[in-house]
C-alpha positions as a printed NumPy array, in Angstrom:
array([[  8.383, -16.939,  24.347],
       [  6.145, -13.856,  24.046],
       [  2.391, -13.527,  23.765],
       [  1.547, -10.869,  21.217],
       [ -2.219, -10.992,  21.532],
       [ -3.773,  -7.579,  21.856],
       [ -6.68 ,  -7.023,  24.192],
       [ -9.244,  -4.515,  22.996],
       [ -9.979,  -1.835,  25.519],
       [-13.658,  -0.987,  25.879],
       [-14.982,   2.411,  26.969],
       [-14.958,   1.475,  30.667],
       [-11.744,  -0.511,  30.521],
       [ -8.751,   0.359,  32.678],
       [ -6.368,  -1.453,  30.31 ],
       [ -4.967,   1.689,  28.677],
       [ -3.904,   3.361,  31.969],
       [ -2.388,   0.038,  33.039],
       [ -0.38 ,  -0.174,  29.791],
       [  0.847,   3.416,  30.284],
       [  1.861,   2.65 ,  33.884],
       [  3.725,  -0.458,  32.695],
       [  5.558,   1.633,  30.074],
       [  6.557,   4.231,  32.661],
       [  7.813,   1.539,  35.037],
       [  9.729,  -0.072,  32.169],
       [ 11.504,   3.198,  31.323],
       [ 12.468,   3.618,  34.984],
       [ 13.807,   0.058,  35.034],
       [ 15.882,   0.699,  31.905],
       [ 17.382,   3.785,  33.549],
       [ 18.171,   1.684,  36.62 ],
       [ 19.849,  -0.947,  34.442],
       [ 21.976,   1.634,  32.61 ],
       [ 23.058,   3.116,  35.95 ],
       [ 23.854,  -0.344,  37.325],
       [ 25.93 ,  -1.155,  34.242],
       [ 27.894,   2.104,  34.548],
       [ 28.459,   1.457,  38.252],
       [ 29.466,  -2.159,  37.592],
       [ 32.08 ,  -1.05 ,  35.08 ],
       [ 33.246,   1.746,  37.383],
       [ 35.564,   3.108,  34.71 ],
       [ 37.827,   0.054,  34.998],
       [ 38.775,  -0.865,  31.415],
       [ 39.714,  -4.376,  32.557],
       [ 36.258,  -5.095,  34.001],
       [ 33.786,  -3.912,  31.353],
       [ 30.011,  -4.316,  31.645],
       [ 28.03 ,  -7.13 ,  33.266],
       [ 27.108, -10.046,  31.038],
       [ 23.667, -10.712,  32.534],
       [ 20.914,  -9.227,  34.649],
       [ 21.614, -11.844,  37.316],
       [ 25.186, -10.575,  37.565],
       [ 23.746,  -7.175,  38.563],
       [ 21.172,  -8.679,  40.95 ],
       [ 21.253,  -9.774,  44.602],
       [ 23.167, -12.991,  43.85 ],
       [ 25.749, -10.97 ,  41.943],
       [ 26.709,  -7.387,  42.688],
       [ 23.435,  -6.487,  44.449],
       [ 22.81 ,  -3.405,  42.311],
       [ 19.275,  -4.215,  41.162],
       [ 16.234,  -5.741,  42.826],
       [ 15.503,  -9.479,  42.462],
       [ 12.418,  -9.012,  40.285],
       [ 14.366,  -6.961,  37.717],
       [ 17.282,  -9.411,  37.849],
       [ 14.767, -12.151,  36.919],
       [ 14.139, -10.375,  33.61 ],
       [ 10.413,  -9.78 ,  34.169],
       [  8.919,  -6.722,  35.803],
       [  5.625,  -4.811,  35.487],
       [  4.42 ,  -6.592,  32.381],
       [  7.73 ,  -6.437,  30.492],
       [ 10.507,  -8.896,  29.721],
       [ 14.024,  -7.456,  29.859],
       [ 16.841,  -9.059,  27.881],
       [ 20.456,  -7.957,  28.313],
       [ 22.721,  -8.952,  25.434],
       [ 26.438,  -8.431,  26.09 ],
       [ 28.692,  -7.521,  23.203],
       [ 31.649,  -9.658,  22.27 ],
       [ 34.405,  -9.691,  24.876],
       [ 37.603,  -7.891,  23.962],
       [ 41.051,  -9.516,  24.105],
       [ 41.079,  -9.038,  27.912],
       [ 37.662, -10.647,  28.313],
       [ 35.902,  -7.347,  29.108],
       [ 32.5  ,  -6.477,  27.671],
       [ 32.608,  -3.022,  26.063],
       [ 29.082,  -2.91 ,  24.605],
       [ 25.657,  -4.139,  25.674],
       [ 22.061,  -3.806,  24.584],
       [ 18.909,  -4.223,  26.616],
       [ 15.527,  -4.795,  25.032],
       [ 12.207,  -4.651,  26.839],
       [  9.02 ,  -5.986,  25.297],
       [  5.562,  -6.397,  26.768],
       [  4.876,  -9.903,  28.062],
       [  1.355,  -9.409,  26.722],
       [  0.332,  -6.432,  24.61 ],
       [ -2.53 ,  -4.753,  26.451],
       [ -3.369,  -2.076,  23.879],
       [ -2.512,  -1.561,  20.235],
       [  0.628,   0.53 ,  19.994],
       [  2.011,  -0.424,  23.396],
       [  5.698,   0.367,  23.188],
       [  8.782,  -1.832,  23.151],
       [ 12.061,  -0.295,  24.309],
       [ 15.804,  -0.489,  23.611],
       [ 18.859,   0.939,  25.325],
       [ 22.603,   0.431,  25.338],
       [ 25.704,   1.843,  27.024],
       [ 24.959,   5.286,  25.567],
       [ 22.099,   5.53 ,  28.08 ],
       [ 19.662,   6.652,  25.374],
       [ 16.317,   4.857,  25.596],
       [ 14.531,   4.262,  22.291],
       [ 11.065,   2.943,  21.552],
       [  8.7  ,   1.71 ,  18.889],
       [  4.95 ,   1.217,  18.774],
       [  5.348,  -1.429,  16.062],
       [  4.847,  -5.064,  17.053],
       [  8.584,  -5.826,  17.17 ],
       [ 11.618,  -5.322,  19.367],
       [ 12.904,  -1.744,  19.473],
       [ 16.354,  -1.137,  18.029],
       [ 19.141,   1.442,  17.946],
       [ 17.663,   3.187,  14.907],
       [ 14.298,   3.864,  16.587],
       [ 13.575,   7.347,  17.969],
       [ 14.725,   8.268,  21.453],
       [ 11.969,   8.739,  24.022],
       [ 11.136,  12.283,  25.063]])
């Protein structure tokens, strides 16, 4: 599913700035997704959060762009995992992970967020999780 090969950046390589730009775009996308989820819910306890990125995209509620709804944007794969539905069928919890499709530099970050809106990251070669530090 993922390619975890790391490319070595040479002295004249532009790989490191590209990885940083991808990370910055990823963080912006995670903020967009959290906002879309909050808007989708709209405070209606019967509705809850969306169950998929597609549900937030143009073929659903139209809150996010098609490329983000596809789950791949700017070198990252985004995975929304809905929590278990409550007795009314509403989703009360979600997590979103974002991992590089291909690691460009050693220490390129993976990200995690949930309905709290806090974005967390790790430089380890694994998915970020709720216990990782929040980004600054």
